[in-house]
Amino acid sequence: MGGGGSTRRVTFEADENENITVVKGVRLSDSLIDRMKEPSSPAGRQPRGSAAVDEELKKRIAEELALERARRDSEAQKRRFFGKLLERERISSNEHLTRAILRERAATEEERQKAQLF
C-alpha cells in the first residue's frame, strides 16, 4: 500500500451487519496472517513479554485486595468493640438507675412511716 507508483486498486466493503470491513486488493504477509489467527485476549492484544507485566499486575491487585480485606476486618473489629462497650455502658446505666429508684422508694417509705408516727 505504501508504494509510490502503485497502480493497484484497493476497495473497502462492509459485511451485511456492518461489523466487519472487507478489504480487497491488499497483500498480507504470512506473519501478519499468523498473528491475526492467534486468539486475542479479552483485554485486546498485548505485546510479547507481557507475562511479567501481567504477573506484576496480578501481584499488585492481590496486595490491594489483601489491604482492603484487612481494612474491612479492622473496621468490623472496631464496630464489635464499640458495640460491646456501648452494651456495657447501657447495663451500667440501668443498674445505677435501678439503685437510684430503690433509694428513692426507700426514702419515700421512710418519710411515710415518720409521717404516720406523728
Coordinates of N, CA, C and O in Angstrom, one line a residue:
M1 N 0.8 -1.2 0.0 CA 0.0 0.0 0.0 C 0.8 1.2 0.0 O 0.4 2.3 -0.4
G2 N 2.1 1.2 0.4 CA 2.8 2.5 0.5 C 3.7 2.8 -0.7 O 4.3 3.8 -0.7
G3 N 3.6 1.9 -1.7 CA 4.5 2.1 -2.9 C 4.1 3.4 -3.6 O 2.9 3.7 -3.8
G4 N 5.1 4.1 -4.2 CA 4.8 5.4 -4.8 C 4.1 5.2 -6.1 O 3.2 5.9 -6.4
G5 N 4.6 4.3 -7.0 CA 4.0 4.2 -8.3 C 3.0 3.1 -8.5 O 2.8 2.6 -9.6
S6 N 2.4 2.7 -7.4 CA 1.5 1.5 -7.5 C 0.2 1.8 -8.2 O -0.4 2.9 -8.0
T7 N -0.2 0.9 -9.0 CA -1.5 1.1 -9.7 C -2.6 0.2 -9.2 O -3.6 0.0 -9.9
R8 N -2.3 -0.5 -8.1 CA -3.3 -1.4 -7.6 C -4.6 -0.6 -7.1 O -4.5 0.5 -6.6
R9 N -5.7 -1.3 -7.2 CA -6.9 -0.7 -6.7 C -7.2 -1.4 -5.4 O -7.2 -2.6 -5.3
V10 N -7.5 -0.6 -4.4 CA -7.9 -1.2 -3.1 C -9.4 -0.8 -2.8 O -9.7 0.4 -3.0
T11 N -10.2 -1.7 -2.5 CA -11.6 -1.4 -2.2 C -12.0 -1.9 -0.9 O -11.5 -2.9 -0.3
F12 N -12.9 -1.1 -0.3 CA -13.4 -1.5 1.1 C -14.9 -1.7 1.0 O -15.6 -1.0 0.3
E13 N -15.3 -2.8 1.6 CA -16.7 -3.1 1.6 C -17.1 -3.5 3.1 O -16.3 -4.0 3.8
A14 N -18.4 -3.3 3.4 CA -18.9 -3.7 4.7 C -19.7 -5.0 4.6 O -20.3 -5.2 3.6
D15 N -19.7 -5.8 5.6 CA -20.5 -7.0 5.5 C -21.9 -6.7 5.8 O -22.3 -5.5 6.0
E16 N -22.8 -7.6 5.8 CA -24.2 -7.4 5.9 C -24.6 -6.7 7.3 O -25.6 -6.0 7.4
N17 N -23.8 -7.0 8.3 CA -24.1 -6.4 9.7 C -23.3 -5.2 9.9 O -23.4 -4.5 10.9
E18 N -22.4 -4.8 9.0 CA -21.6 -3.7 9.1 C -20.6 -3.8 10.3 O -20.3 -2.7 10.9
N19 N -20.3 -5.0 10.7 CA -19.4 -5.2 11.8 C -17.9 -5.4 11.3 O -17.0 -5.3 12.0
I20 N -17.8 -5.9 10.0 CA -16.5 -6.2 9.5 C -16.3 -5.4 8.2 O -17.2 -5.3 7.4
T21 N -15.1 -4.9 8.1 CA -14.7 -4.3 6.8 C -13.9 -5.2 6.0 O -12.9 -5.8 6.5
V22 N -14.3 -5.4 4.8 CA -13.6 -6.3 3.9 C -12.8 -5.4 3.0 O -13.2 -4.5 2.4
V23 N -11.5 -5.8 3.0 CA -10.5 -5.0 2.2 C -10.1 -5.9 1.0 O -9.6 -7.0 1.3
K24 N -10.2 -5.5 -0.2 CA -9.8 -6.2 -1.4 C -8.6 -5.5 -2.0 O -8.5 -4.3 -2.1
G25 N -7.7 -6.4 -2.5 CA -6.6 -5.8 -3.2 C -5.4 -5.5 -2.4 O -4.5 -4.8 -2.8
V26 N -5.3 -6.0 -1.1 CA -4.2 -5.8 -0.2 C -3.5 -7.1 0.0 O -4.1 -8.1 0.4
R27 N -2.1 -7.1 -0.1 CA -1.4 -8.3 0.2 C -0.9 -8.2 1.6 O -0.5 -7.2 2.1
L28 N -1.1 -9.4 2.3 CA -0.7 -9.5 3.6 C 0.4 -10.5 3.8 O 0.4 -11.6 3.1
S29 N 1.4 -10.3 4.6 CA 2.5 -11.2 4.8 C 2.0 -12.4 5.6 O 1.0 -12.3 6.3
D30 N 2.7 -13.5 5.5 CA 2.3 -14.7 6.3 C 2.4 -14.5 7.8 O 1.5 -15.0 8.5
S31 N 3.4 -13.7 8.2 CA 3.5 -13.5 9.7 C 2.3 -12.7 10.2 O 1.8 -12.9 11.3
L32 N 1.8 -11.7 9.4 CA 0.6 -10.9 9.8 C -0.6 -11.8 9.8 O -1.4 -11.7 10.7
I33 N -0.7 -12.7 8.8 CA -1.9 -13.6 8.8 C -1.8 -14.5 10.0 O -2.9 -14.7 10.7
D34 N -0.6 -15.0 10.4 CA -0.5 -15.9 11.5 C -0.9 -15.1 12.8 O -1.5 -15.7 13.7
R35 N -0.4 -13.9 12.9 CA -0.8 -13.1 14.1 C -2.3 -12.8 14.2 O -2.8 -12.8 15.3
M36 N -2.9 -12.6 13.0 CA -4.3 -12.4 13.0 C -5.1 -13.7 13.4 O -6.2 -13.6 14.0
K37 N -4.5 -14.8 13.2 CA -5.2 -16.1 13.5 C -5.1 -16.4 15.0 O -5.8 -17.2 15.6
E38 N -4.0 -15.8 15.7 CA -3.9 -16.1 17.1 C -5.1 -15.6 17.9 O -5.6 -14.5 17.6
P39 N -5.5 -16.4 18.9 CA -6.6 -15.9 19.7 C -6.2 -14.6 20.5 O -5.1 -14.6 21.0
S40 N -7.1 -13.7 20.5 CA -6.8 -12.4 21.2 C -7.3 -12.6 22.7 O -8.2 -13.3 23.0
S41 N -6.6 -11.9 23.6 CA -7.0 -11.9 25.0 C -8.2 -11.0 25.1 O -8.5 -10.1 24.3
P42 N -9.0 -11.2 26.2 CA -10.2 -10.4 26.4 C -9.9 -8.9 26.4 O -10.7 -8.1 26.0
A43 N -8.8 -8.5 26.9 CA -8.4 -7.1 27.0 C -7.8 -6.6 25.7 O -7.3 -5.4 25.7
G44 N -7.7 -7.4 24.7 CA -7.1 -6.9 23.5 C -5.7 -7.5 23.4 O -5.3 -8.3 24.2
R45 N -5.0 -7.2 22.3 CA -3.7 -7.8 22.1 C -2.7 -7.1 23.0 O -2.8 -5.9 23.3
Q46 N -1.8 -7.9 23.5 CA -0.7 -7.4 24.3 C 0.6 -7.8 23.7 O 0.8 -8.8 23.0
P47 N 1.6 -6.9 23.8 CA 2.9 -7.2 23.2 C 3.5 -8.4 23.9 O 3.2 -8.7 25.0
R48 N 4.5 -9.0 23.2 CA 5.2 -10.1 23.8 C 6.0 -9.7 25.0 O 6.4 -8.5 25.0
G49 N 6.2 -10.6 25.9 CA 6.9 -10.2 27.1 C 5.9 -9.6 28.1 O 6.4 -9.1 29.2
S50 N 4.6 -9.7 27.9 CA 3.7 -9.1 28.8 C 3.3 -10.0 29.9 O 2.6 -9.6 30.8
A51 N 3.9 -11.2 29.9 CA 3.6 -12.1 31.0 C 4.1 -11.6 32.3 O 3.5 -11.7 33.4
A52 N 5.3 -11.0 32.3 CA 5.9 -10.4 33.5 C 5.0 -9.2 34.0 O 4.8 -9.0 35.2
V53 N 4.5 -8.4 33.0 CA 3.7 -7.3 33.4 C 2.4 -7.8 34.0 O 1.9 -7.3 35.0
D54 N 1.8 -8.9 33.4 CA 0.6 -9.5 33.9 C 0.8 -10.0 35.3 O 0.0 -9.8 36.2
E55 N 1.9 -10.7 35.6 CA 2.2 -11.2 36.9 C 2.3 -10.0 37.9 O 1.8 -10.1 39.0
E56 N 3.0 -9.0 37.5 CA 3.2 -7.8 38.4 C 1.8 -7.2 38.7 O 1.5 -6.8 39.8
L57 N 1.0 -7.1 37.7 CA -0.4 -6.5 37.9 C -1.2 -7.4 38.8 O -1.9 -6.9 39.7
K58 N -1.1 -8.7 38.6 CA -1.9 -9.7 39.5 C -1.4 -9.5 40.9 O -2.2 -9.6 41.8
K59 N -0.1 -9.4 41.1 CA 0.5 -9.3 42.4 C 0.0 -8.0 43.1 O -0.4 -8.0 44.2
R60 N 0.0 -6.9 42.3 CA -0.5 -5.6 42.9 C -2.0 -5.7 43.3 O -2.4 -5.2 44.3
I61 N -2.7 -6.3 42.4 CA -4.2 -6.4 42.7 C -4.4 -7.3 43.9 O -5.2 -6.9 44.8
A62 N -3.6 -8.4 44.0 CA -3.8 -9.2 45.2 C -3.4 -8.5 46.5 O -4.1 -8.6 47.5
E63 N -2.3 -7.7 46.4 CA -1.9 -6.9 47.6 C -3.0 -5.9 47.9 O -3.3 -5.7 49.1
E64 N -3.6 -5.2 46.9 CA -4.6 -4.2 47.2 C -5.9 -4.9 47.8 O -6.5 -4.3 48.7
L65 N -6.2 -6.1 47.3 CA -7.3 -6.8 47.9 C -7.1 -7.2 49.3 O -8.0 -7.1 50.1
A66 N -5.8 -7.6 49.6 CA -5.5 -8.0 50.9 C -5.6 -6.8 51.9 O -6.1 -6.9 53.0
L67 N -5.1 -5.7 51.4 CA -5.2 -4.4 52.2 C -6.7 -4.1 52.5 O -7.0 -3.7 53.6
E68 N -7.5 -4.2 51.4 CA -8.9 -3.8 51.6 C -9.6 -4.8 52.6 O -10.4 -4.4 53.4
R69 N -9.3 -6.1 52.5 CA -9.8 -7.0 53.4 C -9.4 -6.7 54.9 O -10.2 -6.8 55.8
A70 N -8.1 -6.4 55.0 CA -7.6 -6.1 56.4 C -8.3 -4.8 56.9 O -8.7 -4.7 58.1
R71 N -8.5 -3.8 56.0 CA -9.2 -2.6 56.5 C -10.7 -2.9 56.9 O -11.1 -2.5 57.9
R72 N -11.4 -3.7 56.1 CA -12.7 -4.1 56.5 C -12.8 -4.9 57.8 O -13.7 -4.7 58.6
D73 N -11.8 -5.8 57.9 CA -11.8 -6.6 59.2 C -11.5 -5.7 60.4 O -12.1 -5.9 61.4
S74 N -10.6 -4.7 60.2 CA -10.3 -3.8 61.3 C -11.6 -3.0 61.6 O -11.9 -2.8 62.8
E75 N -12.3 -2.5 60.6 CA -13.5 -1.7 60.9 C -14.5 -2.6 61.6 O -15.2 -2.1 62.5
A76 N -14.7 -3.8 61.2 CA -15.7 -4.7 61.8 C -15.3 -5.0 63.2 O -16.1 -5.0 64.1
Q77 N -14.0 -5.1 63.5 CA -13.5 -5.3 64.9 C -13.8 -4.1 65.7 O -14.2 -4.2 66.9
K78 N -13.6 -2.9 65.2 CA -13.9 -1.7 65.9 C -15.4 -1.6 66.2 O -15.8 -1.2 67.3
R79 N -16.2 -1.9 65.2 CA -17.7 -1.9 65.5 C -18.1 -2.9 66.6 O -18.9 -2.5 67.4
R80 N -17.5 -4.1 66.6 CA -17.8 -5.0 67.6 C -17.4 -4.5 69.0 O -18.1 -4.6 70.0
F81 N -16.2 -3.9 69.0 CA -15.6 -3.4 70.3 C -16.5 -2.3 70.8 O -16.9 -2.3 72.0
F82 N -16.9 -1.4 70.0 CA -17.7 -0.3 70.4 C -19.1 -0.7 70.8 O -19.8 -0.2 71.6
G83 N -19.6 -1.7 70.0 CA -20.9 -2.3 70.4 C -20.9 -2.9 71.8 O -21.8 -2.7 72.6
K84 N -19.8 -3.7 72.1 CA -19.7 -4.3 73.4 C -19.6 -3.2 74.5 O -20.2 -3.3 75.5
L85 N -18.8 -2.2 74.2 CA -18.6 -1.1 75.1 C -19.9 -0.3 75.4 O -20.3 -0.1 76.5
L86 N -20.7 -0.1 74.3 CA -22.0 0.6 74.5 C -23.0 -0.3 75.3 O -23.7 0.2 76.1
E87 N -22.9 -1.6 75.0 CA -23.8 -2.5 75.8 C -23.5 -2.5 77.3 O -24.4 -2.4 78.1
R88 N -22.2 -2.5 77.6 CA -21.8 -2.5 79.0 C -22.2 -1.2 79.6 O -22.6 -1.1 80.8
E89 N -22.0 -0.1 78.9 CA -22.4 1.3 79.4 C -23.9 1.3 79.7 O -24.4 1.8 80.7
R90 N -24.7 0.7 78.8 CA -26.2 0.7 78.9 C -26.5 -0.1 80.2 O -27.4 0.3 81.0
I91 N -25.9 -1.3 80.4 CA -26.2 -2.1 81.5 C -25.8 -1.4 82.8 O -26.6 -1.4 83.8
S92 N -24.7 -0.7 82.8 CA -24.2 0.0 84.0 C -25.2 1.2 84.3 O -25.6 1.4 85.4
S93 N -25.6 1.9 83.3 CA -26.6 3.0 83.5 C -27.9 2.4 84.0 O -28.5 3.1 84.9
N94 N -28.4 1.3 83.5 CA -29.6 0.7 84.0 C -29.5 0.3 85.5 O -30.4 0.5 86.3
E95 N -28.3 -0.2 85.9 CA -28.1 -0.6 87.3 C -28.1 0.6 88.2 O -28.7 0.6 89.2
H96 N -27.4 1.7 87.7 CA -27.4 2.9 88.5 C -28.8 3.5 88.7 O -29.2 4.0 89.7
L97 N -29.6 3.5 87.6 CA -30.9 4.0 87.6 C -31.8 3.1 88.6 O -32.6 3.7 89.4
T98 N -31.7 1.8 88.5 CA -32.4 0.9 89.4 C -32.1 1.2 90.8 O -33.0 1.3 91.7
R99 N -30.8 1.4 91.1 CA -30.4 1.7 92.5 C -31.0 3.0 93.0 O -31.5 3.1 94.1
A100 N -30.9 4.0 92.1 CA -31.5 5.3 92.5 C -33.0 5.2 92.7 O -33.5 5.8 93.7
I101 N -33.7 4.5 91.9 CA -35.1 4.3 92.1 C -35.4 3.6 93.4 O -36.3 4.0 94.2
L102 N -34.6 2.6 93.7 CA -34.8 1.8 95.0 C -34.5 2.8 96.2 O -35.2 2.7 97.2
R103 N -33.5 3.6 96.1 CA -33.2 4.5 97.2 C -34.3 5.5 97.4 O -34.7 5.8 98.5
E104 N -34.9 6.0 96.3 CA -36.0 7.0 96.4 C -37.2 6.3 97.0 O -37.9 6.9 97.9
R105 N -37.5 5.1 96.6 CA -38.6 4.4 97.2 C -38.4 4.2 98.7 O -39.4 4.3 99.5
A106 N -37.2 3.8 99.1 CA -36.9 3.6 100.5 C -37.1 4.9 101.3 O -37.7 4.9 102.4
A107 N -36.6 5.9 100.7 CA -36.7 7.2 101.4 C -38.1 7.7 101.5 O -38.6 8.2 102.5
T108 N -38.9 7.5 100.4 CA -40.3 7.8 100.4 C -41.1 7.0 101.5 O -41.9 7.5 102.2
E109 N -40.8 5.7 101.6 CA -41.4 4.8 102.5 C -41.0 5.3 104.0 O -41.9 5.3 104.9
E110 N -39.8 5.6 104.2 CA -39.3 6.1 105.5 C -40.0 7.3 105.9 O -40.5 7.5 107.0
E111 N -40.2 8.3 105.0 CA -40.9 9.5 105.2 C -42.4 9.2 105.5 O -43.0 9.9 106.4
R112 N -43.0 8.3 104.8 CA -44.4 8.0 105.1 C -44.6 7.4 106.5 O -45.5 7.7 107.2
Q113 N -43.6 6.5 106.9 CA -43.7 5.9 108.2 C -43.5 7.0 109.3 O -44.2 7.0 110.3
K114 N -42.6 7.9 109.1 CA -42.4 9.0 110.0 C -43.7 9.9 110.1 O -44.0 10.3 111.2
A115 N -44.3 10.1 109.0 CA -45.5 10.9 109.0 C -46.6 10.2 109.7 O -47.4 10.9 110.4
Q116 N -46.7 8.9 109.7 CA -47.7 8.2 110.4 C -47.5 8.2 111.9 O -48.4 8.2 112.7
L117 N -46.2 8.2 112.3 CA -45.9 8.3 113.7 C -46.3 9.6 114.3 O -46.6 9.7 115.5
F118 N -46.2 10.7 113.6 CA -46.5 12.0 114.1 C -47.9 12.3 114.0 O -48.9 12.5 114.1

